[in-house]
PDB file of C-alpha atoms in Angstrom:
ATOM      1  CA  UNK A   5     132.767  96.805 113.208  1.00 78.00           C
ATOM      2  CA  UNK A   6     133.889 100.006 114.855  1.00 84.00           C
ATOM      3  CA  UNK A   7     137.543 100.921 114.257  1.00 91.00           C
ATOM      4  CA  UNK A   8     139.587 103.650 115.713  1.00 96.00           C
ATOM      5  CA  UNK A   9     143.205 104.443 114.498  1.00 97.00           C
ATOM      6  CA  UNK A  10     145.389 106.825 116.226  1.00 98.00           C
ATOM      7  CA  UNK A  11     148.494 108.622 114.903  1.00 97.00           C
ATOM      8  CA  UNK A  12     151.330 109.070 115.554  1.00 97.00           C
ATOM      9  CA  UNK A  13     152.161 106.194 117.964  1.00 97.00           C
ATOM     10  CA  UNK A  14     154.627 108.285 119.765  1.00 97.00           C
ATOM     11  CA  UNK A  15     155.428 112.133 119.831  1.00 98.00           C
ATOM     12  CA  UNK A  16     158.301 113.817 121.417  1.00 98.00           C
ATOM     13  CA  UNK A  17     157.989 117.530 121.758  1.00 97.00           C
ATOM     14  CA  UNK A  18     159.995 120.385 123.329  1.00 98.00           C
ATOM     15  CA  UNK A  19     158.179 122.433 125.987  1.00 98.00           C
ATOM     16  CA  UNK A  20     156.309 125.086 124.225  1.00 97.00           C
ATOM     17  CA  UNK A  21     156.226 123.196 120.809  1.00 97.00           C
ATOM     18  CA  UNK A  22     152.516 122.905 119.878  1.00 98.00           C
ATOM     19  CA  UNK A  23     151.389 119.828 117.907  1.00 98.00           C
ATOM     20  CA  UNK A  24     148.265 117.763 117.058  1.00 98.00           C
ATOM     21  CA  UNK A  25     147.292 114.212 117.541  1.00 98.00           C
ATOM     22  CA  UNK A  26     145.036 112.340 115.125  1.00 98.00           C
ATOM     23  CA  UNK A  27     142.149 109.878 115.679  1.00 98.00           C
ATOM     24  CA  UNK A  28     140.586 108.425 112.549  1.00 98.00           C
ATOM     25  CA  UNK A  29     137.394 106.437 113.168  1.00 96.00           C
ATOM     26  CA  UNK A  30     134.879 104.139 111.267  1.00 94.00           C
ATOM     27  CA  UNK A  31     131.640 103.605 113.056  1.00 90.00           C
ATOM     28  CA  UNK A  32     128.087 102.883 112.345  1.00 87.00           C
ATOM     29  CA  UNK A  33     126.057 105.573 114.215  1.00 88.00           C
ATOM     30  CA  UNK A  34     128.448 107.741 116.307  1.00 91.00           C
ATOM     31  CA  UNK A  35     127.084 108.364 119.661  1.00 91.00           C
ATOM     32  CA  UNK A  36     130.240 110.042 120.970  1.00 93.00           C
ATOM     33  CA  UNK A  37     134.044 110.314 120.536  1.00 96.00           C
ATOM     34  CA  UNK A  38     136.017 110.630 123.763  1.00 96.00           C
ATOM     35  CA  UNK A  39     139.493 111.561 124.581  1.00 98.00           C
ATOM     36  CA  UNK A  40     141.351 110.278 127.698  1.00 97.00           C
ATOM     37  CA  UNK A  41     144.651 110.797 129.150  1.00 98.00           C
ATOM     38  CA  UNK A  42     146.552 107.866 130.820  1.00 97.00           C
ATOM     39  CA  UNK A  43     149.525 108.011 132.941  1.00 96.00           C
ATOM     40  CA  UNK A  44     151.673 104.882 133.490  1.00 94.00           C
ATOM     41  CA  UNK A  45     150.227 102.552 135.865  1.00 93.00           C
ATOM     42  CA  UNK A  46     146.932 104.423 136.245  1.00 95.00           C
ATOM     43  CA  UNK A  47     143.368 104.390 134.865  1.00 96.00           C
ATOM     44  CA  UNK A  48     142.464 106.705 131.994  1.00 96.00           C
ATOM     45  CA  UNK A  49     141.343 110.321 132.907  1.00 96.00           C
ATOM     46  CA  UNK A  50     138.341 111.758 131.122  1.00 95.00           C
ATOM     47  CA  UNK A  51     139.109 114.803 128.985  1.00 96.00           C
ATOM     48  CA  UNK A  52     136.433 115.510 126.383  1.00 95.00           C
ATOM     49  CA  UNK A  53     133.346 114.140 124.678  1.00 95.00           C
ATOM     50  CA  UNK A  54     132.533 115.193 121.151  1.00 96.00           C
ATOM     51  CA  UNK A  55     129.113 114.321 119.706  1.00 94.00           C
ATOM     52  CA  UNK A  56     128.864 115.913 116.162  1.00 93.00           C
ATOM     53  CA  UNK A  57     130.946 117.175 113.411  1.00 95.00           C
ATOM     54  CA  UNK A  58     132.134 120.663 113.916  1.00 96.00           C
ATOM     55  CA  UNK A  59     132.127 120.566 117.558  1.00 97.00           C
ATOM     56  CA  UNK A  60     135.151 121.711 119.518  1.00 98.00           C
ATOM     57  CA  UNK A  61     136.067 121.720 123.186  1.00 97.00           C
ATOM     58  CA  UNK A  62     138.889 123.182 125.115  1.00 97.00           C
ATOM     59  CA  UNK A  63     140.617 122.673 128.488  1.00 95.00           C
ATOM     60  CA  UNK A  64     143.670 124.449 129.440  1.00 96.00           C
ATOM     61  CA  UNK A  65     146.274 123.830 126.748  1.00 97.00           C
ATOM     62  CA  UNK A  66     144.137 120.979 125.001  1.00 98.00           C
ATOM     63  CA  UNK A  67     141.565 121.467 122.325  1.00 98.00           C
ATOM     64  CA  UNK A  68     139.632 118.625 120.666  1.00 98.00           C
ATOM     65  CA  UNK A  69     137.870 118.955 117.334  1.00 98.00           C
ATOM     66  CA  UNK A  70     135.674 116.642 115.435  1.00 97.00           C
ATOM     67  CA  UNK A  71     134.839 115.964 111.711  1.00 95.00           C
ATOM     68  CA  UNK A  72     132.815 113.137 110.244  1.00 93.00           C
ATOM     69  CA  UNK A  73     135.899 110.851 109.848  1.00 94.00           C
ATOM     70  CA  UNK A  74     138.407 112.011 112.415  1.00 97.00           C
ATOM     71  CA  UNK A  75     139.099 113.958 115.589  1.00 98.00           C
ATOM     72  CA  UNK A  76     142.245 116.050 116.466  1.00 98.00           C
ATOM     73  CA  UNK A  77     143.652 116.747 119.908  1.00 98.00           C
ATOM     74  CA  UNK A  78     145.713 119.881 119.630  1.00 98.00           C
ATOM     75  CA  UNK A  79     148.189 120.577 122.421  1.00 98.00           C
ATOM     76  CA  UNK A  80     149.225 124.270 122.656  1.00 98.00           C
ATOM     77  CA  UNK A  81     152.562 125.244 124.216  1.00 98.00           C
ATOM     78  CA  UNK A  82     152.817 121.842 126.032  1.00 98.00           C
ATOM     79  CA  UNK A  83     154.476 121.553 129.491  1.00 98.00           C
ATOM     80  CA  UNK A  84     156.290 118.404 130.793  1.00 98.00           C
ATOM     81  CA  UNK A  85     153.341 117.618 132.899  1.00 97.00           C
ATOM     82  CA  UNK A  86     151.326 117.029 129.695  1.00 98.00           C
ATOM     83  CA  UNK A  87     153.429 114.040 129.112  1.00 98.00           C
ATOM     84  CA  UNK A  88     151.100 110.946 128.987  1.00 98.00           C
ATOM     85  CA  UNK A  89     149.364 108.461 126.580  1.00 97.00           C
ATOM     86  CA  UNK A  90     146.367 110.058 125.009  1.00 98.00           C
ATOM     87  CA  UNK A  91     143.544 107.650 124.053  1.00 97.00           C
ATOM     88  CA  UNK A  92     140.743 108.179 121.745  1.00 97.00           C
ATOM     89  CA  UNK A  93     137.516 106.153 121.871  1.00 96.00           C
ATOM     90  CA  UNK A  94     134.273 105.977 120.164  1.00 95.00           C
ATOM     91  CA  UNK A  95     130.731 104.712 121.264  1.00 92.00           C
ATOM     92  CA  UNK A  96     128.118 103.454 118.845  1.00 89.00           C
ATOM     93  CA  UNK A  97     125.677 101.476 121.009  1.00 82.00           C
ATOM     94  CA  UNK A  98     123.165 102.318 123.716  1.00 78.00           C
ATOM     95  CA  UNK A  99     125.077 100.623 126.434  1.00 78.00           C
ATOM     96  CA  UNK A 100     127.983 103.155 125.861  1.00 85.00           C
ATOM     97  CA  UNK A 101     130.596 100.481 125.124  1.00 90.00           C
ATOM     98  CA  UNK A 102     133.780 102.120 124.055  1.00 92.00           C
ATOM     99  CA  UNK A 103     136.225 101.071 121.325  1.00 92.00           C
ATOM    100  CA  UNK A 104     139.608 102.369 122.112  1.00 94.00           C
ATOM    101  CA  UNK A 105     142.486 103.253 119.660  1.00 95.00           C
ATOM    102  CA  UNK A 106     146.018 102.252 120.495  1.00 95.00           C
ATOM    103  CA  UNK A 107     146.861 105.632 121.897  1.00 97.00           C
ATOM    104  CA  UNK A 108     149.573 108.280 121.298  1.00 97.00           C
ATOM    105  CA  UNK A 109     152.347 108.422 123.723  1.00 97.00           C
ATOM    106  CA  UNK A 110     153.404 112.032 124.243  1.00 98.00           C
ATOM    107  CA  UNK A 111     156.657 113.146 125.868  1.00 98.00           C
ATOM    108  CA  UNK A 112     157.342 116.788 126.491  1.00 98.00           C
ATOM    109  CA  UNK A 113     160.956 117.615 127.410  1.00 97.00           C
ATOM    110  CA  UNK A 114     162.067 120.849 129.180  1.00 96.00           C
TER     111      UNK A 114
ATOM    112  CA  UNK B 144     132.562 114.651 140.840  1.00 73.00           C
ATOM    113  CA  UNK B 145     132.686 111.349 139.097  1.00 88.00           C
ATOM    114  CA  UNK B 146     135.251 109.480 141.179  1.00 94.00           C
ATOM    115  CA  UNK B 147     135.641 105.729 140.776  1.00 96.00           C
ATOM    116  CA  UNK B 148     137.776 103.682 143.210  1.00 97.00           C
ATOM    117  CA  UNK B 149     139.166 100.186 142.973  1.00 98.00           C
ATOM    118  CA  UNK B 150     140.467  97.867 145.532  1.00 97.00           C
ATOM    119  CA  UNK B 151     142.931  96.467 145.831  1.00 97.00           C
ATOM    120  CA  UNK B 152     145.325  98.613 143.742  1.00 97.00           C
ATOM    121  CA  UNK B 153     147.653  95.574 143.431  1.00 97.00           C
ATOM    122  CA  UNK B 154     147.567  91.893 144.432  1.00 97.00           C
ATOM    123  CA  UNK B 155     149.775  88.838 144.154  1.00 97.00           C
ATOM    124  CA  UNK B 156     148.148  85.376 144.369  1.00 96.00           C
ATOM    125  CA  UNK B 157     149.257  81.842 143.798  1.00 97.00           C
ATOM    126  CA  UNK B 158     148.180  79.831 140.766  1.00 97.00           C
ATOM    127  CA  UNK B 159     144.831  78.165 141.360  1.00 97.00           C
ATOM    128  CA  UNK B 160     143.403  80.649 143.840  1.00 97.00           C
ATOM    129  CA  UNK B 161     140.729  83.189 143.184  1.00 97.00           C
ATOM    130  CA  UNK B 162     140.955  86.932 143.407  1.00 97.00           C
ATOM    131  CA  UNK B 163     138.207  89.516 143.939  1.00 98.00           C
ATOM    132  CA  UNK B 164     138.525  93.126 142.617  1.00 98.00           C
ATOM    133  CA  UNK B 165     135.896  95.773 143.744  1.00 97.00           C
ATOM    134  CA  UNK B 166     134.930  98.858 141.911  1.00 96.00           C
ATOM    135  CA  UNK B 167     132.963 101.598 143.387  1.00 96.00           C
ATOM    136  CA  UNK B 168     131.638 104.788 142.171  1.00 95.00           C
ATOM    137  CA  UNK B 169     131.882 107.287 145.098  1.00 95.00           C
ATOM    138  CA  UNK B 170     129.857 110.230 144.281  1.00 92.00           C
ATOM    139  CA  UNK B 171     127.329 109.088 141.719  1.00 92.00           C
ATOM    140  CA  UNK B 172     125.095 106.181 140.918  1.00 92.00           C
ATOM    141  CA  UNK B 173     126.412 104.202 137.874  1.00 90.00           C
ATOM    142  CA  UNK B 174     123.888 103.082 135.368  1.00 82.00           C
ATOM    143  CA  UNK B 175     126.396 100.784 133.819  1.00 92.00           C
ATOM    144  CA  UNK B 176     129.842  99.479 134.794  1.00 95.00           C
ATOM    145  CA  UNK B 177     132.622  98.170 132.556  1.00 96.00           C
ATOM    146  CA  UNK B 178     135.650  95.893 133.137  1.00 97.00           C
ATOM    147  CA  UNK B 179     138.725  96.231 131.011  1.00 97.00           C
ATOM    148  CA  UNK B 180     142.022  94.376 130.766  1.00 96.00           C
ATOM    149  CA  UNK B 181     145.178  96.331 129.744  1.00 95.00           C
ATOM    150  CA  UNK B 182     148.479  94.571 128.649  1.00 91.00           C
ATOM    151  CA  UNK B 183     151.727  96.462 128.794  1.00 88.00           C
ATOM    152  CA  UNK B 184     152.143  98.989 126.067  1.00 86.00           C
ATOM    153  CA  UNK B 185     148.674  98.133 124.708  1.00 89.00           C
ATOM    154  CA  UNK B 186     145.287  99.783 124.817  1.00 90.00           C
ATOM    155  CA  UNK B 187     142.289  98.850 126.825  1.00 93.00           C
ATOM    156  CA  UNK B 188     140.357  95.734 126.102  1.00 93.00           C
ATOM    157  CA  UNK B 189     136.757  95.594 127.078  1.00 94.00           C
ATOM    158  CA  UNK B 190     135.896  92.297 128.903  1.00 96.00           C
ATOM    159  CA  UNK B 191     132.381  92.799 130.122  1.00 95.00           C
ATOM    160  CA  UNK B 192     129.410  95.260 130.633  1.00 93.00           C
ATOM    161  CA  UNK B 193     127.254  95.038 133.779  1.00 91.00           C
ATOM    162  CA  UNK B 194     124.083  96.577 134.963  1.00 86.00           C
ATOM    163  CA  UNK B 195     122.781  96.661 138.415  1.00 82.00           C
ATOM    164  CA  UNK B 196     120.776  93.495 139.082  1.00 80.00           C
ATOM    165  CA  UNK B 197     121.293  91.697 135.905  1.00 83.00           C
ATOM    166  CA  UNK B 198     123.827  89.253 134.389  1.00 87.00           C
ATOM    167  CA  UNK B 199     126.964  90.748 132.852  1.00 92.00           C
ATOM    168  CA  UNK B 200     127.448  90.802 129.193  1.00 93.00           C
ATOM    169  CA  UNK B 201     130.803  89.340 128.154  1.00 95.00           C
ATOM    170  CA  UNK B 202     132.820  90.247 125.101  1.00 94.00           C
ATOM    171  CA  UNK B 203     133.674  87.443 122.588  1.00 94.00           C
ATOM    172  CA  UNK B 204     136.667  85.419 123.886  1.00 94.00           C
ATOM    173  CA  UNK B 205     136.180  86.299 127.500  1.00 95.00           C
ATOM    174  CA  UNK B 206     135.535  83.261 129.622  1.00 94.00           C
ATOM    175  CA  UNK B 207     132.473  84.015 131.886  1.00 93.00           C
ATOM    176  CA  UNK B 208     133.181  81.163 134.243  1.00 95.00           C
ATOM    177  CA  UNK B 209     136.811  82.338 134.846  1.00 96.00           C
ATOM    178  CA  UNK B 210     135.866  86.141 135.134  1.00 97.00           C
ATOM    179  CA  UNK B 211     132.735  86.424 137.379  1.00 95.00           C
ATOM    180  CA  UNK B 212     131.020  89.824 137.473  1.00 94.00           C
ATOM    181  CA  UNK B 213     128.628  90.800 140.078  1.00 90.00           C
ATOM    182  CA  UNK B 214     126.902  94.116 140.023  1.00 88.00           C
ATOM    183  CA  UNK B 215     125.424  94.312 143.503  1.00 83.00           C
ATOM    184  CA  UNK B 216     124.315  97.949 143.502  1.00 89.00           C
ATOM    185  CA  UNK B 217     124.397 101.161 141.527  1.00 90.00           C
ATOM    186  CA  UNK B 218     127.742 101.920 143.215  1.00 93.00           C
ATOM    187  CA  UNK B 219     129.433  98.574 143.392  1.00 94.00           C
ATOM    188  CA  UNK B 220     130.565  96.045 140.956  1.00 94.00           C
ATOM    189  CA  UNK B 221     133.020  93.119 141.554  1.00 95.00           C
ATOM    190  CA  UNK B 222     135.299  90.975 139.291  1.00 97.00           C
ATOM    191  CA  UNK B 223     136.316  87.596 140.630  1.00 97.00           C
ATOM    192  CA  UNK B 224     139.114  85.840 138.673  1.00 97.00           C
ATOM    193  CA  UNK B 225     138.671  82.348 139.491  1.00 97.00           C
ATOM    194  CA  UNK B 226     141.419  79.611 139.411  1.00 97.00           C
ATOM    195  CA  UNK B 227     144.011  82.277 138.447  1.00 97.00           C
ATOM    196  CA  UNK B 228     146.870  81.228 136.148  1.00 96.00           C
ATOM    197  CA  UNK B 229     149.977  83.313 135.413  1.00 96.00           C
ATOM    198  CA  UNK B 230     148.406  84.188 131.963  1.00 95.00           C
ATOM    199  CA  UNK B 231     145.754  86.016 133.933  1.00 96.00           C
ATOM    200  CA  UNK B 232     148.385  88.408 135.276  1.00 96.00           C
ATOM    201  CA  UNK B 233     147.408  91.852 133.822  1.00 96.00           C
ATOM    202  CA  UNK B 234     146.232  95.420 134.791  1.00 97.00           C
ATOM    203  CA  UNK B 235     142.403  95.323 135.404  1.00 98.00           C
ATOM    204  CA  UNK B 236     140.496  98.649 135.088  1.00 98.00           C
ATOM    205  CA  UNK B 237     136.832  99.280 135.770  1.00 97.00           C
ATOM    206  CA  UNK B 238     134.695 102.197 134.691  1.00 96.00           C
ATOM    207  CA  UNK B 239     131.301 103.553 135.429  1.00 95.00           C
ATOM    208  CA  UNK B 240     128.767 105.355 133.284  1.00 92.00           C
ATOM    209  CA  UNK B 241     126.994 108.102 135.176  1.00 84.00           C
ATOM    210  CA  UNK B 242     124.102 108.735 132.700  1.00 77.00           C
ATOM    211  CA  UNK B 243     125.560 110.384 129.652  1.00 77.00           C
ATOM    212  CA  UNK B 244     128.043 108.341 127.477  1.00 79.00           C
ATOM    213  CA  UNK B 245     131.111 109.323 129.314  1.00 88.00           C
ATOM    214  CA  UNK B 246     132.962 106.570 131.255  1.00 92.00           C
ATOM    215  CA  UNK B 247     134.899 107.451 134.417  1.00 95.00           C
ATOM    216  CA  UNK B 248     137.675 105.111 135.206  1.00 97.00           C
ATOM    217  CA  UNK B 249     139.098 103.621 138.344  1.00 97.00           C
ATOM    218  CA  UNK B 250     142.823 103.797 139.214  1.00 97.00           C
ATOM    219  CA  UNK B 251     143.196 100.058 138.209  1.00 97.00           C
ATOM    220  CA  UNK B 252     144.330  96.908 139.849  1.00 98.00           C
ATOM    221  CA  UNK B 253     147.660  95.175 139.053  1.00 97.00           C
ATOM    222  CA  UNK B 254     147.213  91.301 139.462  1.00 97.00           C
ATOM    223  CA  UNK B 255     150.286  89.251 139.427  1.00 97.00           C
ATOM    224  CA  UNK B 256     149.672  85.349 139.516  1.00 97.00           C
ATOM    225  CA  UNK B 257     152.684  83.259 140.601  1.00 97.00           C
TER     226      UNK B 257
END
């Protein structure tokens, strides 16, 4: 069975203080690893898809990387508007079903 | 692109009644749609997978007779919570898959059963 573990559970950062979130996964046949951002009371917002080890993707202050066992989401010089819960998910079947981790709640203070 | 809407955004119903939630992909045709449930401070739990014109596939432990899913077209899926009870109160979120493996999520529906 696919397993996704995210750490830390919560992260409090000062504005401008860069940090990384971790997503460790166990899956039989990775078809994709996904990062989403979720604000309270809203649906997840798609950020990145990574397909193979060594792949990297960037979007504004966010950069996602992938190895054979884990993925990192790097937040560079975060701003208060980066405060959210960041969810990692993996897909291993042809239907595209996602197995989500528990998420990392990030709070960025001015 | 890749916008998914849900209606209603919140609903309050009495115990024993049924509630229908709509999920639409607004600017693309969805090969597959998914329904999730999310409890406070918890991650998303997949309830079912649906493809247009075929029966939904439910995850283990999800009652198919209680949570009826109809995938009427490539842009519309509905979830009906039948004979709702207070324990069905939750945040329900749908997602749509466009063709790759990415899923695009709706804004969610907050259901409260009194």
